Amino acid sequence: LSAPTVFALWQKFTLTIILLVVSTLTFFLVPTLWGKSLGGVHWLANMTMQLLTIDGDNFSLQAELPSIDQWWRYWTPIFLHFSWMHILFNGLMLLEMGRRIEIAQGSQRLFFLVMMCALASNLTQFFVDQGNIFGGMSGVIYALIGYSWLYQLLKPAAGIDMPAGLMVMMLFW
């Protein structure tokens, strides 16, 4: 494929690429900032749903939902990944599912799905495992897979074309 052809393809799923880039940059920034200074810890904690308390050189997380003036913290945990396997798996699956939905149904639909699924999965994780830092796009990925699978069953000509083998693999994963 020539460079103009690749660029034309990538323009069809720009939101998917943006989500991948933000996740990847965050993955590389977190280890750089973590442990270097309390400023780095504070930056990380502002990406989580938990509240950070700094007392001298000590910090702790409190299981308390963010206030409305920190609304972004309900969504930003999807960009945190804590291992190479985590970022690789989530990135590949986001690329696979996000591009299919974005090409077939547009960036606005994908944006709405990601925002709703991120909010639901982050709130669920918060209430199930309070007091621990969590992150990743797995909840969003599985929701996109479920959405794609059901949409394809209801409207086979919709253009999502999710391979059956991918669904089987994800069920076993």
PDB file of C-alpha atoms in Angstrom:
ATOM      1  CA  LEU A   1       0.000   0.000   0.000  1.00  0.00           C
ATOM      2  CA  SER A   2       1.239   3.463  -0.838  1.00  0.00           C
ATOM      3  CA  ALA A   3       1.449   6.241   1.773  1.00  0.00           C
ATOM      4  CA  PRO A   4      -1.567   8.132   0.340  1.00  0.00           C
ATOM      5  CA  THR A   5      -3.629   4.924   0.421  1.00  0.00           C
ATOM      6  CA  VAL A   6      -2.702   4.224   4.048  1.00  0.00           C
ATOM      7  CA  PHE A   7      -3.473   7.832   4.994  1.00  0.00           C
ATOM      8  CA  ALA A   8      -6.864   7.604   3.250  1.00  0.00           C
ATOM      9  CA  LEU A   9      -7.643   4.406   5.158  1.00  0.00           C
ATOM     10  CA  TRP A  10      -6.603   5.918   8.503  1.00  0.00           C
ATOM     11  CA  GLN A  11      -8.827   8.935   7.884  1.00  0.00           C
ATOM     12  CA  LYS A  12     -11.772   6.545   7.987  1.00  0.00           C
ATOM     13  CA  PHE A  13     -11.054   5.607  11.604  1.00  0.00           C
ATOM     14  CA  THR A  14      -9.401   8.687  13.071  1.00  0.00           C
ATOM     15  CA  LEU A  15     -11.061   8.400  16.490  1.00  0.00           C
ATOM     16  CA  THR A  16      -9.768   4.854  16.870  1.00  0.00           C
ATOM     17  CA  ILE A  17      -6.235   6.070  16.103  1.00  0.00           C
ATOM     18  CA  ILE A  18      -6.583   8.964  18.579  1.00  0.00           C
ATOM     19  CA  LEU A  19      -7.705   6.570  21.340  1.00  0.00           C
ATOM     20  CA  LEU A  20      -4.743   4.294  20.570  1.00  0.00           C
ATOM     21  CA  VAL A  21      -2.259   7.178  20.627  1.00  0.00           C
ATOM     22  CA  VAL A  22      -3.547   8.577  23.940  1.00  0.00           C
ATOM     23  CA  SER A  23      -3.456   5.111  25.537  1.00  0.00           C
ATOM     24  CA  THR A  24       0.061   4.458  24.261  1.00  0.00           C
ATOM     25  CA  LEU A  25       1.399   7.842  25.366  1.00  0.00           C
ATOM     26  CA  THR A  26      -0.145   7.372  28.805  1.00  0.00           C
ATOM     27  CA  PHE A  27       1.379   3.896  29.040  1.00  0.00           C
ATOM     28  CA  PHE A  28       4.837   5.318  28.436  1.00  0.00           C
ATOM     29  CA  LEU A  29       4.344   8.377  30.669  1.00  0.00           C
ATOM     30  CA  VAL A  30       3.079   6.585  33.789  1.00  0.00           C
ATOM     31  CA  PRO A  31       6.297   4.614  34.523  1.00  0.00           C
ATOM     32  CA  THR A  32       8.312   7.740  33.769  1.00  0.00           C
ATOM     33  CA  LEU A  33       6.359   9.796  36.286  1.00  0.00           C
ATOM     34  CA  TRP A  34       5.562   7.116  38.861  1.00  0.00           C
ATOM     35  CA  GLY A  35       8.002   7.175  41.730  1.00  0.00           C
ATOM     36  CA  LYS A  36       9.983  10.135  40.382  1.00  0.00           C
ATOM     37  CA  SER A  37       8.121  12.750  42.368  1.00  0.00           C
ATOM     38  CA  LEU A  38       4.857  13.361  44.132  1.00  0.00           C
ATOM     39  CA  GLY A  39       3.965  15.525  41.131  1.00  0.00           C
ATOM     40  CA  GLY A  40       4.102  12.398  39.010  1.00  0.00           C
ATOM     41  CA  VAL A  41       1.956  10.501  41.505  1.00  0.00           C
ATOM     42  CA  HIS A  42      -0.488  13.403  41.543  1.00  0.00           C
ATOM     43  CA  TRP A  43      -0.666  13.352  37.725  1.00  0.00           C
ATOM     44  CA  LEU A  44      -1.379   9.607  37.774  1.00  0.00           C
ATOM     45  CA  ALA A  45      -4.022   9.962  40.469  1.00  0.00           C
ATOM     46  CA  ASN A  46      -5.785  12.650  38.446  1.00  0.00           C
ATOM     47  CA  MET A  47      -6.256   9.993  35.762  1.00  0.00           C
ATOM     48  CA  THR A  48      -7.968   7.644  38.230  1.00  0.00           C
ATOM     49  CA  MET A  49     -11.363   7.805  39.875  1.00  0.00           C
ATOM     50  CA  GLN A  50      -9.935   7.629  43.385  1.00  0.00           C
ATOM     51  CA  LEU A  51      -9.023  10.745  45.325  1.00  0.00           C
ATOM     52  CA  LEU A  52      -5.383  11.324  46.195  1.00  0.00           C
ATOM     53  CA  THR A  53      -4.262  12.685  49.550  1.00  0.00           C
ATOM     54  CA  ILE A  54      -0.654  13.845  49.901  1.00  0.00           C
ATOM     55  CA  ASP A  55       0.817  14.261  53.383  1.00  0.00           C
ATOM     56  CA  GLY A  56       4.492  15.167  53.216  1.00  0.00           C
ATOM     57  CA  ASP A  57       6.209  12.330  51.353  1.00  0.00           C
ATOM     58  CA  ASN A  58       3.284   9.951  51.821  1.00  0.00           C
ATOM     59  CA  PHE A  59       0.207   9.558  49.681  1.00  0.00           C
ATOM     60  CA  SER A  60      -2.944   7.493  49.875  1.00  0.00           C
ATOM     61  CA  LEU A  61      -5.948   6.832  47.696  1.00  0.00           C
ATOM     62  CA  GLN A  62      -9.459   7.224  49.026  1.00  0.00           C
ATOM     63  CA  ALA A  63     -12.392   5.310  47.609  1.00  0.00           C
ATOM     64  CA  GLU A  64     -14.507   8.356  46.914  1.00  0.00           C
ATOM     65  CA  LEU A  65     -16.059   9.330  43.607  1.00  0.00           C
ATOM     66  CA  PRO A  66     -14.601  12.440  41.985  1.00  0.00           C
ATOM     67  CA  SER A  67     -16.515  15.678  42.330  1.00  0.00           C
ATOM     68  CA  ILE A  68     -18.326  17.088  39.328  1.00  0.00           C
ATOM     69  CA  ASP A  69     -15.575  19.687  38.798  1.00  0.00           C
ATOM     70  CA  GLN A  70     -13.220  16.776  38.024  1.00  0.00           C
ATOM     71  CA  TRP A  71     -15.610  15.101  35.572  1.00  0.00           C
ATOM     72  CA  TRP A  72     -12.807  13.791  33.298  1.00  0.00           C
ATOM     73  CA  ARG A  73     -11.773  11.286  35.982  1.00  0.00           C
ATOM     74  CA  TYR A  74     -14.877   9.219  35.222  1.00  0.00           C
ATOM     75  CA  TRP A  75     -13.393   8.424  31.784  1.00  0.00           C
ATOM     76  CA  THR A  76      -9.586   8.709  31.978  1.00  0.00           C
ATOM     77  CA  PRO A  77      -8.925   5.303  33.604  1.00  0.00           C
ATOM     78  CA  ILE A  78      -9.470   3.712  30.181  1.00  0.00           C
ATOM     79  CA  PHE A  79      -6.156   5.234  29.105  1.00  0.00           C
ATOM     80  CA  LEU A  80      -4.146   3.672  31.954  1.00  0.00           C
ATOM     81  CA  HIS A  81      -2.439   0.358  31.203  1.00  0.00           C
ATOM     82  CA  PHE A  82      -0.052  -1.333  33.610  1.00  0.00           C
ATOM     83  CA  SER A  83       1.776  -3.958  31.539  1.00  0.00           C
ATOM     84  CA  TRP A  84       2.971  -4.613  28.002  1.00  0.00           C
ATOM     85  CA  MET A  85       0.425  -7.409  27.562  1.00  0.00           C
ATOM     86  CA  HIS A  86      -2.360  -5.126  28.763  1.00  0.00           C
ATOM     87  CA  ILE A  87      -1.578  -2.293  26.323  1.00  0.00           C
ATOM     88  CA  LEU A  88      -0.887  -4.673  23.423  1.00  0.00           C
ATOM     89  CA  PHE A  89      -4.071  -6.690  23.875  1.00  0.00           C
ATOM     90  CA  ASN A  90      -6.276  -3.631  24.442  1.00  0.00           C
ATOM     91  CA  GLY A  91      -4.619  -1.752  21.584  1.00  0.00           C
ATOM     92  CA  LEU A  92      -5.023  -4.556  19.071  1.00  0.00           C
ATOM     93  CA  MET A  93      -8.619  -5.190  20.048  1.00  0.00           C
ATOM     94  CA  LEU A  94      -9.440  -1.475  19.996  1.00  0.00           C
ATOM     95  CA  LEU A  95      -7.928  -1.202  16.539  1.00  0.00           C
ATOM     96  CA  GLU A  96      -9.913  -4.216  15.365  1.00  0.00           C
ATOM     97  CA  MET A  97     -13.283  -3.291  16.889  1.00  0.00           C
ATOM     98  CA  GLY A  98     -13.008   0.496  16.809  1.00  0.00           C
ATOM     99  CA  ARG A  99     -12.129   0.683  13.133  1.00  0.00           C
ATOM    100  CA  ARG A 100     -14.938  -1.710  12.185  1.00  0.00           C
ATOM    101  CA  ILE A 101     -17.555   0.352  14.021  1.00  0.00           C
ATOM    102  CA  GLU A 102     -16.105   3.706  12.973  1.00  0.00           C
ATOM    103  CA  ILE A 103     -15.920   2.801   9.277  1.00  0.00           C
ATOM    104  CA  ALA A 104     -19.417   1.251   9.265  1.00  0.00           C
ATOM    105  CA  GLN A 105     -21.234   3.723  11.529  1.00  0.00           C
ATOM    106  CA  GLY A 106     -19.057   6.802  11.919  1.00  0.00           C
ATOM    107  CA  SER A 107     -16.915   8.499  14.538  1.00  0.00           C
ATOM    108  CA  GLN A 108     -19.870   9.937  16.450  1.00  0.00           C
ATOM    109  CA  ARG A 109     -21.349   6.484  17.076  1.00  0.00           C
ATOM    110  CA  LEU A 110     -17.993   5.121  18.194  1.00  0.00           C
ATOM    111  CA  PHE A 111     -17.413   8.148  20.459  1.00  0.00           C
ATOM    112  CA  PHE A 112     -20.830   7.675  22.081  1.00  0.00           C
ATOM    113  CA  LEU A 113     -20.227   3.942  22.572  1.00  0.00           C
ATOM    114  CA  VAL A 114     -16.742   4.454  24.052  1.00  0.00           C
ATOM    115  CA  MET A 115     -17.951   7.200  26.414  1.00  0.00           C
ATOM    116  CA  MET A 116     -20.954   5.207  27.658  1.00  0.00           C
ATOM    117  CA  CYS A 117     -19.033   1.934  27.984  1.00  0.00           C
ATOM    118  CA  ALA A 118     -16.098   3.639  29.716  1.00  0.00           C
ATOM    119  CA  LEU A 119     -18.398   5.310  32.235  1.00  0.00           C
ATOM    120  CA  ALA A 120     -20.268   2.071  32.951  1.00  0.00           C
ATOM    121  CA  SER A 121     -17.145  -0.092  33.241  1.00  0.00           C
ATOM    122  CA  ASN A 122     -15.196   2.460  35.317  1.00  0.00           C
ATOM    123  CA  LEU A 123     -18.062   2.966  37.762  1.00  0.00           C
ATOM    124  CA  THR A 124     -18.533  -0.795  38.055  1.00  0.00           C
ATOM    125  CA  GLN A 125     -14.811  -1.325  38.690  1.00  0.00           C
ATOM    126  CA  PHE A 126     -14.794   1.496  41.232  1.00  0.00           C
ATOM    127  CA  PHE A 127     -17.641  -0.007  43.263  1.00  0.00           C
ATOM    128  CA  VAL A 128     -16.347  -3.587  43.014  1.00  0.00           C
ATOM    129  CA  ASP A 129     -12.716  -2.846  43.892  1.00  0.00           C
ATOM    130  CA  GLN A 130     -12.671   0.369  45.910  1.00  0.00           C
ATOM    131  CA  GLY A 131      -9.384   1.840  46.989  1.00  0.00           C
ATOM    132  CA  ASN A 132      -7.230   0.331  44.209  1.00  0.00           C
ATOM    133  CA  ILE A 133      -5.957   2.007  41.089  1.00  0.00           C
ATOM    134  CA  PHE A 134      -7.503   0.420  38.028  1.00  0.00           C
ATOM    135  CA  GLY A 135      -7.308   1.128  34.372  1.00  0.00           C
ATOM    136  CA  GLY A 136      -7.473  -0.184  30.875  1.00  0.00           C
ATOM    137  CA  MET A 137      -9.906  -0.413  28.049  1.00  0.00           C
ATOM    138  CA  SER A 138     -10.993  -4.022  28.555  1.00  0.00           C
ATOM    139  CA  GLY A 139     -14.522  -3.098  29.647  1.00  0.00           C
ATOM    140  CA  VAL A 140     -14.905  -0.867  26.602  1.00  0.00           C
ATOM    141  CA  ILE A 141     -13.425  -3.540  24.317  1.00  0.00           C
ATOM    142  CA  TYR A 142     -15.799  -6.252  25.510  1.00  0.00           C
ATOM    143  CA  ALA A 143     -18.743  -3.881  25.208  1.00  0.00           C
ATOM    144  CA  LEU A 144     -17.718  -3.002  21.632  1.00  0.00           C
ATOM    145  CA  ILE A 145     -17.430  -6.699  20.834  1.00  0.00           C
ATOM    146  CA  GLY A 146     -20.885  -7.375  22.268  1.00  0.00           C
ATOM    147  CA  TYR A 147     -22.326  -4.399  20.418  1.00  0.00           C
ATOM    148  CA  SER A 148     -20.728  -5.476  17.130  1.00  0.00           C
ATOM    149  CA  TRP A 149     -21.852  -9.055  17.504  1.00  0.00           C
ATOM    150  CA  LEU A 150     -25.464  -8.156  18.303  1.00  0.00           C
ATOM    151  CA  TYR A 151     -25.621  -5.437  15.655  1.00  0.00           C
ATOM    152  CA  GLN A 152     -24.303  -7.847  13.066  1.00  0.00           C
ATOM    153  CA  LEU A 153     -26.914 -10.448  14.081  1.00  0.00           C
ATOM    154  CA  LEU A 154     -29.734  -7.914  13.832  1.00  0.00           C
ATOM    155  CA  LYS A 155     -28.462  -6.149  10.691  1.00  0.00           C
ATOM    156  CA  PRO A 156     -26.070  -8.420   8.769  1.00  0.00           C
ATOM    157  CA  ALA A 157     -25.648  -5.875   5.958  1.00  0.00           C
ATOM    158  CA  ALA A 158     -24.486  -3.164   8.409  1.00  0.00           C
ATOM    159  CA  GLY A 159     -20.855  -3.557   7.388  1.00  0.00           C
ATOM    160  CA  ILE A 160     -19.254  -4.392  10.742  1.00  0.00           C
ATOM    161  CA  ASP A 161     -18.408  -7.924   9.584  1.00  0.00           C
ATOM    162  CA  MET A 162     -17.050  -9.288  12.848  1.00  0.00           C
ATOM    163  CA  PRO A 163     -15.291 -12.625  12.284  1.00  0.00           C
ATOM    164  CA  ALA A 164     -16.846 -15.524  14.200  1.00  0.00           C
ATOM    165  CA  GLY A 165     -13.378 -16.685  15.258  1.00  0.00           C
ATOM    166  CA  LEU A 166     -12.759 -13.368  17.012  1.00  0.00           C
ATOM    167  CA  MET A 167     -15.946 -13.754  19.045  1.00  0.00           C
ATOM    168  CA  VAL A 168     -14.991 -17.306  20.049  1.00  0.00           C
ATOM    169  CA  MET A 169     -11.479 -16.214  21.025  1.00  0.00           C
ATOM    170  CA  MET A 170     -12.794 -13.340  23.154  1.00  0.00           C
ATOM    171  CA  LEU A 171     -15.283 -15.590  24.941  1.00  0.00           C
ATOM    172  CA  PHE A 172     -12.453 -17.934  25.946  1.00  0.00           C
ATOM    173  CA  TRP A 173     -10.029 -15.095  26.793  1.00  0.00           C
TER     174      TRP A 173
END
